[in-house]
Each structure stands twice: as C-alpha cells, then as structure tokens.
Short mmCIF file of C-alpha atoms and ligand atoms in Angstrom, two decimals:
data_model
loop_
_atom_site.label_atom_id
_atom_site.label_comp_id
_atom_site.label_asym_id
_atom_site.label_seq_id
_atom_site.Cartn_x
_atom_site.Cartn_y
_atom_site.Cartn_z
CA MET A 221 -24.12 -4.54 -17.93
CA SER A 222 -25.96 -3.21 -14.90
CA SER A 223 -26.60 0.50 -14.34
CA GLN A 224 -27.37 1.86 -10.87
CA ASP A 225 -27.85 5.33 -9.40
CA TYR A 226 -26.22 6.64 -6.22
CA ASP A 227 -25.98 9.99 -4.42
CA CYS A 228 -22.23 9.68 -4.54
CA ILE A 229 -19.58 7.36 -5.99
CA VAL A 230 -16.11 7.27 -4.42
CA ILE A 231 -13.32 5.79 -6.55
CA GLY A 232 -10.50 4.20 -4.54
CA ALA A 233 -10.79 2.34 -1.23
CA GLY A 234 -7.50 3.46 0.33
CA VAL A 235 -7.57 5.33 3.61
CA GLN A 236 -8.91 8.56 2.08
CA GLY A 237 -11.66 7.03 -0.05
CA SER A 238 -12.75 4.75 2.79
CA PHE A 239 -13.05 7.62 5.28
CA THR A 240 -14.86 9.73 2.65
CA ALA A 241 -17.38 6.99 1.92
CA TYR A 242 -17.91 6.47 5.66
CA ASN A 243 -18.62 10.20 6.18
CA LEU A 244 -21.02 10.26 3.25
CA ALA A 245 -22.90 7.26 4.62
CA LYS A 246 -23.03 8.92 8.05
CA ASN A 247 -24.72 11.83 6.28
CA ASN A 248 -27.32 9.46 4.87
CA LYS A 249 -25.96 9.58 1.33
CA ASN A 250 -26.47 6.49 -0.75
CA THR A 251 -22.81 5.82 -1.50
CA LEU A 252 -20.85 3.38 -3.67
CA LEU A 253 -17.15 2.79 -2.99
CA LEU A 254 -15.32 1.31 -6.00
CA GLU A 255 -11.93 -0.40 -5.75
CA GLN A 256 -9.89 -1.86 -8.59
CA PHE A 257 -8.31 -4.65 -6.50
CA VAL A 258 -9.95 -7.32 -4.36
CA LEU A 259 -9.81 -6.04 -0.76
CA PRO A 260 -7.66 -6.01 1.27
CA HIS A 261 -4.70 -5.35 -1.03
CA SER A 262 -1.11 -4.14 -0.82
CA ARG A 263 -0.68 -2.37 -4.17
CA GLY A 264 -1.37 1.28 -3.24
CA SER A 265 -0.34 3.62 -0.41
CA SER A 266 -2.47 2.67 2.61
CA HIS A 267 -1.50 -0.95 3.30
CA GLY A 268 0.90 -2.24 5.92
CA GLN A 269 0.76 -2.53 9.66
CA THR A 270 1.61 0.92 10.93
CA ARG A 271 1.81 4.67 10.35
CA ILE A 272 2.95 7.62 12.47
CA ILE A 273 0.41 10.04 13.95
CA ARG A 274 1.77 13.36 15.21
CA LYS A 275 1.05 17.02 15.72
CA ALA A 276 4.69 17.94 15.04
CA TYR A 277 4.58 19.82 11.73
CA ASP A 278 6.22 22.86 10.27
CA GLU A 279 2.88 24.42 9.24
CA ASP A 280 0.26 25.56 11.76
CA TYR A 281 -2.65 24.36 9.65
CA TYR A 282 -1.61 20.71 9.86
CA THR A 283 -1.15 20.94 13.62
CA HIS A 284 -4.61 22.58 13.90
CA MET A 285 -6.26 19.87 11.82
CA MET A 286 -4.66 17.21 14.00
CA GLU A 287 -6.36 18.61 17.11
CA GLU A 288 -9.77 17.52 15.85
CA CYS A 289 -8.36 14.54 14.03
CA TYR A 290 -7.15 12.87 17.24
CA GLN A 291 -10.71 13.17 18.56
CA LEU A 292 -12.10 11.57 15.43
CA TRP A 293 -9.66 8.65 15.72
CA THR A 294 -10.80 8.11 19.33
CA GLN A 295 -14.45 8.37 18.28
CA LEU A 296 -13.95 5.68 15.62
CA GLU A 297 -12.13 3.42 18.10
CA LYS A 298 -15.11 3.69 20.47
CA GLU A 299 -17.72 3.30 17.77
CA ALA A 300 -16.11 0.12 16.39
CA ASN A 301 -14.66 -1.10 19.70
CA VAL A 302 -11.19 -1.52 18.23
CA LYS A 303 -7.73 -0.16 19.05
CA LEU A 304 -6.26 1.89 16.22
CA TYR A 305 -3.82 4.21 18.02
CA ARG A 306 -1.03 3.59 20.45
CA ARG A 307 0.74 6.51 22.04
CA THR A 308 4.55 6.34 21.89
CA GLY A 309 5.65 9.94 21.45
CA LEU A 310 7.68 11.15 18.46
CA LEU A 311 11.34 12.00 18.76
CA VAL A 312 12.27 14.82 16.38
CA MET A 313 16.01 15.18 15.72
CA GLY A 314 17.60 17.66 13.35
CA PRO A 315 20.35 20.20 12.75
CA GLU A 316 19.84 22.80 15.45
CA LYS A 317 19.52 25.73 13.06
CA GLY A 318 17.35 24.22 10.33
CA ASP A 319 13.79 22.94 10.09
CA TYR A 320 14.04 21.70 13.67
CA GLN A 321 13.45 25.23 14.95
CA VAL A 322 10.36 25.55 12.75
CA PHE A 323 8.92 22.32 14.18
CA LYS A 324 9.74 23.47 17.70
CA SER A 325 8.10 26.87 17.33
CA THR A 326 4.99 25.42 15.66
CA LEU A 327 4.60 22.98 18.54
CA GLU A 328 5.19 25.67 21.17
CA ARG A 329 2.90 28.21 19.48
CA ASN A 330 0.12 25.61 19.39
CA LYS A 331 0.72 24.50 22.97
CA VAL A 332 1.39 20.88 22.05
CA PRO A 333 3.01 19.16 25.02
CA ILE A 334 6.66 18.56 24.19
CA VAL A 335 9.82 17.59 26.02
CA ILE A 336 13.10 19.17 24.94
CA LEU A 337 16.01 16.77 25.31
CA PRO A 338 19.29 18.59 25.99
CA ARG A 339 22.27 16.75 24.47
CA GLU A 340 23.67 15.82 27.92
CA GLU A 341 20.39 14.13 28.92
CA PHE A 342 19.62 12.56 25.54
CA SER A 343 20.98 9.04 26.08
CA GLN A 344 19.35 8.80 29.49
CA HIS A 345 15.92 9.26 27.81
CA ILE A 346 16.65 7.58 24.49
CA PRO A 347 19.07 4.69 24.94
CA HIS A 348 20.76 2.99 21.95
CA VAL A 349 20.59 6.13 19.77
CA ASN A 350 23.47 8.50 18.97
CA LEU A 351 22.32 12.07 18.42
CA SER A 352 24.19 13.43 15.38
CA GLN A 353 26.74 16.20 15.86
CA GLY A 354 25.08 19.63 15.80
CA ASN A 355 21.58 18.12 16.14
CA ALA A 356 18.95 19.03 18.71
CA ALA A 357 16.08 16.82 19.88
CA LEU A 358 12.57 17.08 21.26
CA VAL A 359 9.64 14.73 21.82
CA ASP A 360 6.06 15.42 20.68
CA THR A 361 4.43 13.50 23.50
CA THR A 362 1.01 13.22 21.83
CA ALA A 363 2.35 11.23 18.86
CA GLY A 364 2.16 7.51 18.30
CA VAL A 365 1.43 4.62 16.01
CA LEU A 366 -1.72 4.01 13.97
CA TYR A 367 -2.60 0.46 12.95
CA ALA A 368 -3.08 0.97 9.22
CA ASP A 369 -4.50 -2.30 7.86
CA ARG A 370 -6.79 -2.53 10.87
CA THR A 371 -7.97 1.03 10.19
CA LEU A 372 -9.02 0.24 6.63
CA LYS A 373 -10.88 -2.88 7.72
CA THR A 374 -12.63 -0.91 10.46
CA VAL A 375 -13.65 2.09 8.36
CA GLN A 376 -14.86 -0.05 5.48
CA GLY A 377 -16.80 -2.21 7.95
CA GLN A 378 -18.43 0.82 9.58
CA PHE A 379 -19.32 2.19 6.13
CA GLN A 380 -21.05 -1.08 5.26
CA LYS A 381 -22.87 -1.14 8.61
CA LEU A 382 -24.26 2.28 7.69
CA GLY A 383 -25.64 0.79 4.49
CA GLY A 384 -22.76 1.74 2.18
CA MET A 385 -21.92 -0.46 -0.78
CA ILE A 386 -18.35 -1.58 -1.59
CA LYS A 387 -17.63 -3.13 -4.95
CA ASP A 388 -14.05 -4.36 -5.10
CA GLY A 389 -12.23 -5.96 -8.02
CA GLN A 390 -13.92 -3.29 -10.17
CA LYS A 391 -11.36 -1.16 -11.94
CA VAL A 392 -12.83 2.10 -13.23
CA ILE A 393 -12.04 2.38 -16.93
CA ASP A 394 -14.10 5.43 -17.87
CA ILE A 395 -15.75 8.50 -16.36
CA THR A 396 -18.30 10.59 -18.23
CA PRO A 397 -18.74 13.93 -16.44
CA GLY A 398 -22.11 15.72 -16.43
CA SER A 399 -24.84 16.75 -14.00
CA VAL A 400 -25.13 13.00 -13.46
CA VAL A 401 -21.68 11.37 -13.67
CA THR A 402 -21.38 7.96 -15.31
CA VAL A 403 -18.62 5.67 -14.09
CA THR A 404 -17.77 2.56 -16.05
CA THR A 405 -15.84 -0.30 -14.50
CA VAL A 406 -14.64 -3.57 -16.00
CA SER A 407 -17.97 -5.13 -15.07
CA GLY A 408 -20.58 -2.43 -14.51
CA MET A 409 -21.84 1.06 -15.12
CA TYR A 410 -22.88 3.32 -12.26
CA ARG A 411 -24.35 6.82 -12.09
CA ALA A 412 -24.32 9.42 -9.36
CA LYS A 413 -24.93 13.12 -8.77
CA HIS A 414 -21.50 13.42 -7.16
CA LEU A 415 -18.15 11.75 -7.68
CA VAL A 416 -15.10 11.73 -5.40
CA ILE A 417 -11.77 10.57 -6.85
CA THR A 418 -9.33 9.26 -4.23
CA ALA A 419 -7.20 7.02 -6.42
CA GLY A 420 -3.80 7.52 -4.75
CA PRO A 421 -0.96 6.85 -7.23
CA TRP A 422 -3.52 6.38 -10.03
CA ALA A 423 -5.07 9.84 -9.62
CA ASN A 424 -3.82 11.14 -12.97
CA THR A 425 -4.87 7.98 -14.81
CA LEU A 426 -8.43 8.58 -13.65
CA LEU A 427 -8.33 12.33 -14.06
CA SER A 428 -7.31 11.90 -17.71
CA HIS A 429 -10.97 10.87 -18.34
CA THR A 430 -12.00 14.32 -17.08
CA GLY A 431 -9.49 16.45 -19.04
CA LEU A 432 -7.32 17.26 -16.03
CA GLN A 433 -3.73 16.39 -15.13
CA LEU A 434 -2.10 17.38 -11.84
CA PRO A 435 1.64 17.72 -11.21
CA LEU A 436 1.92 14.50 -9.21
CA GLN A 437 4.97 12.28 -8.95
CA VAL A 438 4.61 8.64 -7.90
CA ILE A 439 7.50 7.36 -5.82
CA LYS A 440 8.31 3.85 -4.66
CA ILE A 441 9.27 3.52 -1.00
CA ASN A 442 11.28 0.58 0.26
CA VAL A 443 9.71 -0.14 3.63
CA CYS A 444 12.67 -1.59 5.53
CA TYR A 445 12.68 -3.47 8.81
CA TRP A 446 15.99 -3.92 10.68
CA ARG A 447 16.85 -6.57 13.29
CA GLU A 448 17.61 -5.57 16.88
CA LYS A 449 20.99 -6.96 18.01
CA VAL A 450 19.52 -7.33 21.51
CA PRO A 451 15.80 -8.14 21.16
CA GLY A 452 13.66 -5.46 22.75
CA SER A 453 16.17 -2.56 22.55
CA TYR A 454 13.84 -0.47 20.40
CA ASN A 455 10.57 -2.08 21.44
CA ILE A 456 7.22 -0.35 21.80
CA GLN A 457 6.69 -2.03 25.17
CA HIS A 458 9.94 -0.56 26.43
CA ARG A 459 8.47 2.80 25.43
CA PHE A 460 10.77 3.42 22.52
CA PRO A 461 9.18 6.26 20.48
CA CYS A 462 8.61 6.85 16.78
CA PHE A 463 11.21 9.21 15.35
CA ILE A 464 11.93 11.61 12.51
CA GLN A 465 15.48 12.58 11.66
CA LEU A 466 15.11 15.82 9.74
CA GLU A 467 17.16 16.32 6.61
CA SER A 468 20.84 17.08 6.97
CA GLU A 469 23.95 17.36 4.80
CA GLU A 470 24.22 13.61 4.72
CA ALA A 471 20.60 12.71 3.96
CA LYS A 472 18.66 15.22 1.88
CA HIS A 473 15.29 13.86 3.05
CA HIS A 474 13.87 12.75 6.39
CA ILE A 475 14.72 9.37 7.81
CA TYR A 476 12.01 8.00 10.07
CA GLY A 477 11.25 5.01 12.17
CA LEU A 478 8.71 3.26 14.35
CA PRO A 479 9.48 1.11 17.39
CA SER A 480 9.67 -2.65 16.96
CA ASN A 481 6.14 -3.94 17.36
CA GLU A 482 4.42 -5.63 14.44
CA TYR A 483 7.29 -7.99 13.56
CA PRO A 484 8.97 -9.12 16.81
CA GLY A 485 12.60 -8.00 16.99
CA LEU A 486 12.39 -5.80 13.90
CA MET A 487 12.28 -2.01 13.77
CA LYS A 488 10.81 -0.17 10.77
CA LEU A 489 13.18 2.53 9.55
CA CYS A 490 12.79 4.17 6.12
CA TYR A 491 13.94 7.01 3.87
CA HIS A 492 11.31 9.62 3.01
CA THR A 493 11.84 9.45 -0.75
CA GLY A 494 12.63 6.96 -3.48
CA PRO A 495 12.71 6.43 -7.23
CA GLU A 496 9.86 7.50 -9.49
CA THR A 497 7.65 4.63 -10.65
CA ASP A 498 4.64 3.77 -12.75
CA PRO A 499 2.11 2.49 -10.16
CA ASP A 500 1.34 -0.55 -12.30
CA GLU A 501 5.06 -1.40 -12.57
CA ARG A 502 6.05 -0.80 -8.94
CA ASP A 503 7.92 -4.07 -8.52
CA ARG A 504 10.05 -3.54 -11.61
CA GLN A 505 11.61 -0.53 -9.88
CA THR A 506 14.64 -1.99 -8.06
CA ASP A 507 16.64 1.14 -7.15
CA ARG A 508 18.02 0.71 -3.62
CA GLY A 509 19.95 3.99 -3.22
CA ASP A 510 17.79 4.75 -0.19
CA ILE A 511 18.94 1.56 1.52
CA ASP A 512 22.60 2.65 1.24
CA ILE A 513 21.70 5.94 2.97
CA LEU A 514 19.81 4.08 5.69
CA GLN A 515 22.67 1.63 6.27
CA ARG A 516 25.13 4.47 6.85
CA TYR A 517 22.68 6.23 9.17
CA ILE A 518 21.94 3.09 11.18
CA THR A 519 25.62 2.27 11.61
CA ARG A 520 26.24 5.74 13.02
CA CYS A 521 23.04 6.51 14.97
CA PHE A 522 21.26 3.20 15.72
CA PRO A 523 24.17 0.94 16.76
CA GLY A 524 21.74 -1.60 18.27
CA LEU A 525 20.37 -2.55 14.83
CA VAL A 526 21.97 -4.92 12.31
CA PRO A 527 22.60 -2.61 9.31
CA ILE A 528 21.21 -5.03 6.75
CA PRO A 529 17.46 -4.92 6.10
CA ALA A 530 15.74 -8.07 7.37
CA VAL A 531 12.44 -7.38 5.56
CA VAL A 532 11.77 -5.02 2.64
CA GLU A 533 8.17 -4.28 1.69
CA SER A 534 6.93 -1.78 -0.91
CA CYS A 535 4.62 1.20 -0.79
CA MET A 536 4.09 4.34 -2.88
CA TYR A 537 3.90 8.06 -2.25
CA THR A 538 2.04 10.42 -4.60
CA VAL A 539 3.89 13.68 -4.22
CA THR A 540 2.93 17.26 -5.15
CA PRO A 541 5.59 19.92 -5.89
CA ASP A 542 5.04 21.56 -2.46
CA ASN A 543 4.23 18.33 -0.55
CA HIS A 544 0.78 19.66 0.37
CA PHE A 545 -2.39 17.71 -0.38
CA VAL A 546 -4.93 18.32 -3.14
CA LEU A 547 -8.45 18.73 -1.71
CA ASP A 548 -10.65 20.50 -4.20
CA HIS A 549 -13.46 20.51 -6.73
CA HIS A 550 -12.56 19.64 -10.30
CA PRO A 551 -11.97 23.00 -12.03
CA THR A 552 -14.53 22.35 -14.79
CA HIS A 553 -16.89 19.75 -13.28
CA SER A 554 -17.94 21.02 -9.87
CA ASN A 555 -19.73 17.80 -8.88
CA ILE A 556 -16.38 15.96 -9.07
CA VAL A 557 -14.21 16.30 -5.98
CA ILE A 558 -10.56 15.28 -5.83
CA GLY A 559 -8.45 14.07 -2.90
CA ALA A 560 -4.90 13.39 -4.07
CA GLY A 561 -1.19 14.05 -3.63
CA PHE A 562 -0.96 13.07 0.03
CA SER A 563 2.83 13.19 -0.36
CA GLY A 564 3.71 10.48 2.14
CA HIS A 565 2.03 12.05 5.17
CA GLY A 566 -1.72 11.69 4.66
CA PHE A 567 -2.69 8.63 6.70
CA LYS A 568 -3.02 10.33 10.09
CA PHE A 569 -5.41 12.87 8.51
CA GLY A 570 -7.77 10.19 7.15
CA PRO A 571 -10.73 11.06 9.43
CA ILE A 572 -10.45 14.80 8.62
CA ILE A 573 -9.84 14.25 4.90
CA GLY A 574 -12.95 12.06 4.81
CA LYS A 575 -14.96 14.77 6.52
CA LEU A 576 -13.63 17.52 4.23
CA LEU A 577 -14.13 15.59 0.98
CA CYS A 578 -17.66 14.76 2.11
CA GLU A 579 -18.32 18.45 2.84
CA LEU A 580 -16.90 19.51 -0.55
CA SER A 581 -18.94 16.95 -2.45
CA GLN A 582 -22.12 18.04 -0.66
CA GLY A 583 -21.48 21.70 -1.51
CA GLU A 584 -21.01 22.62 2.17
CA VAL A 585 -18.53 25.17 3.47
CA PRO A 586 -15.48 23.10 4.49
CA SER A 587 -14.56 23.03 8.18
CA TYR A 588 -11.01 24.26 7.43
CA ASP A 589 -9.44 26.82 5.13
CA LEU A 590 -8.52 24.73 2.11
CA SER A 591 -6.46 27.37 0.29
CA PRO A 592 -3.16 25.47 0.78
CA PHE A 593 -4.79 22.48 -0.91
CA ARG A 594 -6.39 24.13 -3.96
CA ILE A 595 -5.59 23.02 -7.50
CA ARG A 596 -5.09 26.59 -8.71
CA ARG A 597 -1.79 26.82 -6.82
CA PHE A 598 -0.32 24.68 -9.61
CA GLN A 599 -1.33 27.12 -12.34
CA ALA A 600 2.28 28.05 -13.07
CA HIS A 601 3.30 24.41 -13.23
CA SER A 602 4.05 23.07 -16.71
CA LYS A 603 2.43 19.65 -16.22
CA SER A 604 -0.87 21.12 -15.10
CA ALA A 605 -3.50 21.18 -17.81
CA LEU A 606 -5.35 24.16 -16.36
C1 LIG B 723 5.94 3.66 3.33
C2 LIG B 723 4.93 4.69 3.67
C3 LIG B 723 4.94 5.27 4.93
C4 LIG B 723 4.03 6.24 5.27
N1 LIG B 723 4.04 6.74 6.53
C5 LIG B 723 3.08 7.59 6.92
C6 LIG B 723 3.00 7.97 8.27
O1 LIG B 723 3.80 7.56 9.10
N2 LIG B 723 1.99 8.80 8.64
C7 LIG B 723 1.08 9.27 7.74
O2 LIG B 723 0.21 10.03 8.16
N3 LIG B 723 1.12 8.90 6.44
C8 LIG B 723 2.10 8.07 6.02
N4 LIG B 723 2.14 7.65 4.73
C9 LIG B 723 1.22 8.24 3.74
C10 LIG B 723 -0.14 7.60 3.71
O3 LIG B 723 -0.07 6.21 3.88
C11 LIG B 723 -0.80 8.00 2.39
O4 LIG B 723 -0.83 9.42 2.31
C12 LIG B 723 -2.20 7.46 2.25
O5 LIG B 723 -2.21 6.07 2.46
C13 LIG B 723 -2.76 7.79 0.86
O6 LIG B 723 -4.02 7.19 0.76
P1 LIG B 723 -4.91 7.26 -0.55
O7 LIG B 723 -6.25 6.76 -0.15
O8 LIG B 723 -4.78 8.60 -1.16
O9 LIG B 723 -4.19 6.27 -1.59
P2 LIG B 723 -4.29 4.65 -1.77
O10 LIG B 723 -4.17 3.98 -0.46
O11 LIG B 723 -3.31 4.28 -2.81
O12 LIG B 723 -5.74 4.43 -2.27
C14 LIG B 723 -6.12 4.65 -3.60
C15 LIG B 723 -6.99 3.49 -4.01
O13 LIG B 723 -7.58 3.77 -5.28
C16 LIG B 723 -7.65 2.56 -5.99
N5 LIG B 723 -7.78 2.84 -7.40
C17 LIG B 723 -6.89 3.47 -8.20
N6 LIG B 723 -7.31 3.50 -9.48
C18 LIG B 723 -8.51 2.88 -9.50
C19 LIG B 723 -9.44 2.58 -10.53
N7 LIG B 723 -9.20 2.90 -11.80
N8 LIG B 723 -10.58 1.95 -10.20
C20 LIG B 723 -10.84 1.62 -8.91
N9 LIG B 723 -9.98 1.85 -7.90
C21 LIG B 723 -8.82 2.48 -8.18
C22 LIG B 723 -6.32 1.91 -5.64
O14 LIG B 723 -6.28 0.54 -5.94
C23 LIG B 723 -6.20 2.21 -4.17
O15 LIG B 723 -6.78 1.20 -3.38
C24 LIG B 723 3.06 6.68 4.34
C25 LIG B 723 3.03 6.11 3.06
C26 LIG B 723 3.95 5.12 2.73
C27 LIG B 723 3.91 4.52 1.36
O1 LIG B 724 3.54 11.32 7.99
C1 LIG B 724 4.38 10.99 8.81
O2 LIG B 724 4.24 11.24 9.99
C2 LIG B 724 5.63 10.29 8.33
C3 LIG B 724 6.79 11.12 8.65
C4 LIG B 724 8.04 10.61 8.06
C5 LIG B 724 7.87 10.28 6.65
C6 LIG B 724 6.69 9.42 6.38
N1 LIG B 724 5.52 10.01 6.93
#
C-alpha cells in the first residue's frame, strides 16, 4: 500500500469537490482529489446535462453570492475556452400572496433586472403555458442554463492542468483525524495537513469516521423529460425560459423546468422533492408519487407537452432541515472542512463554494458571512451528534 503526503485531500469529485480542488491548486496547494467511482459517473448529485442558474432567491445572501459567482463562471469559460452557461431567463410563478412576493422583493432590493408579467400579457410573452388561478409571474432575466457534465469535465481538467492529482475508483474507507490526516481508500493510504469532505449523499457515511453526524436527508429525484406535442414549442432556441412554479395548495414543493435543449423535442420538468433513499440503493427506490403530481400539473399548465414522461433519469438531493448548505470546519478537528447538504440548489454556486471551502481549509477569513451555513445551527436537532 502506497502512502503519499499532500497539502490537502478533497474527498468527492462532484461539482463542489472539483471546484474546491481547482481553487486549492490555483493557490499552489499540492492537492489530491479522491473519487469512489470511475469518472465521469452518474451515481451522485452533479451528473446530467443541465442545471438552472439564477439570482432569484428568497434570501439576500444567496443573491449576493450569485453576483460574484456569475463572474467566476464567465472567468472559467474564458480560461478553458468552453461554453458552460446559456442565458434563458427564469420564469417565477406562484400564488400572489406567498413566497412569490419574497422572491420579488429580494430581486428588487438587489437591483436584479426583472420583468413583471401581468396576467393579461402573460400568454403573449410565454406561449403554451397557463398561469394558475391566483398566481403572479415575473422573469429573472439574468438566469439560464448551466451545462453540468461539461462543467465537471472542465473543472477537473483545469485542476489537472494546474498540477492537481485525481484518483478515481478509490473509495475512501477510513479517515484518521490528527494534525496530519490519514485517508485510507480501497487501494491506497494518503496523508495531508488539511482535508475537505464534499461527499454529497455520502457525507454522513464519511463523517462517521470523524465522530460527527449531521441532520441530512438523502432524497431520490426522478428527473423527467416530457415530449413536446409540436416540436420546438418549449425550445431554448425559441427563447423559452427555465421556470419555477412555487409551492401551492396542489403541490407542496416547487415544480421546475428547463427548456427543451439537450434531448431534442423533450423538456425537463421535475418535482423538487422525492422519497428518502440510501445512496447505495438509489435504484431500488421506485416511488413515483412525484410523477403523478407532475402529470396533473402538465395537463393543466403545460398543454403542449404529452403528460407521460418520455425519459426518467435519477439524481439525489442531500437536504438539511432548513435547506441551507453546510460550509464549516469540523467542530472537533479544525483541519477538516465540510461542504455538504446542498439541498437541491448547490450547482450554480460551485465556483463560490470552491473558493469558500478553499479559504476555510487554508485558515483564511471567508469572503462571505458563513453564519447561515454553520454546523452549530443544528445543535437543537436530535440527529446531530454535537
Ligand atoms: C435532479 C437535480 C436537479 C438539480 N437542479 C439544480 C439546479 O437547477 N440548480 C442548482 O444550482 N442545483 C441543482 N441541483 C443541485 C446540485 O446538483 C447539487 O447541489 C450538487 O450537484 C451537489 O454536489 P456535491 O459535490 O455536493 O455532491 P455529488 O455530486 O454527489 O458529489 C459527491 C461525490 O463524492 C463522492 N464520494 C462519496 N463518498 C465517497 C467515498 N467514500 N470515497 C470517495 N468518493 C466519495 C461521490 O461518488 C460523488 O462523486 C440539482 C440536483 C438534482 C439531483
Ligand atoms: O437550484 C435551482 O435553481 C433549482 C430550482 C428548482 C429546484 C431544483 N433546483
């Protein structure tokens, strides 16, 4: 068994671990990125063709972080000469009196360019969609689509160009904390002064080696694509936007969609929750209650789609009780940093998360106030072993 020393080891080559490793390498840290599966893979949370990027949030701090984050996405596109973002706008629809108003005021307060769509003008701007009774609508014009698989390939490639080392197909089976951390995989043993754990749905499995458990719930998402009755009706080239339908009486969680793009004639439209799952048993979870909700919604609001899913892929969310991320030092081992619980909305933040986790692991003052993301907020939670 080999034993090698690094400045930093990052466990997990999803979007967050890849951006963290890339930032560490940019800071001249000798970095090892470990991944349990052979790359690329589709067993975690970061795979697939597309994700939404937006500034539309109900909390100011996410909107603030996105200001810089958009710049970092552009910087990476230039650096690697690759297209990762396509602007489409994001249509936000929701009951007039609920969360919709919070989104609207956050956007207005932060001077994000938006267009309000009065009900009488809605269909002129957004054809083939029925706005639900009592709902209002606006467009975050800065939003768009990120190419997810391409992002991972790009970031990992840039990390390697900077001298970073990726070892895939190397599941971590043990962590021994200390001033030098020892990480044991199925085929090697590695040591480093600093460790970052970005293991997505497996966060608690890894943290169990360090005496910590976080209140995280792993959820399976059925990623559904629906066929356009008339090809092109919801197409990206016809400037159809991404959308979020905020929760209502009928659907207790968001419904969201992206214009047809990656699979010709098919629009991605999903429910923002699903059944709990063990990440190693994802495909044994066959609950399709979300698909029933989506079928009813499509029949009513997206009449141009066939209400039977044409393609169903799988992905997982790792959800915290308040849906906010975990970005923090380990409470007892300060040279271990944790990025977890991205709660189904972390992809767009990848460049900033990478920067912040790099700053934390290097003992620097983080660029943003991380109090919403601290582990101690879970102190009252029964599952937390703090
Ligand atoms: C269907 C779906 C839609 C989404 N839509 C959006 C969106 O529109 N916009 C947005 O911003 N976000 C979105 N998200 C959320 C976003 O994709 C996630 O927040 C993000 O991908 C989480 O990345 P991660 O790096 O934390 O986890 P992962 O991608 O799961 O990475 C963790 C990695 O750690 C590895 N690992 C685990 N255990 C070990 C071990 N023992 N040894 C070695 N390696 C290990 C895993 O194999 C995995 O590769 C969506 C997520 C899903 C599932
Ligand atoms: O992070 C996002 O932008 C989307 C919103 C809808 C649910 C899935 N995640």
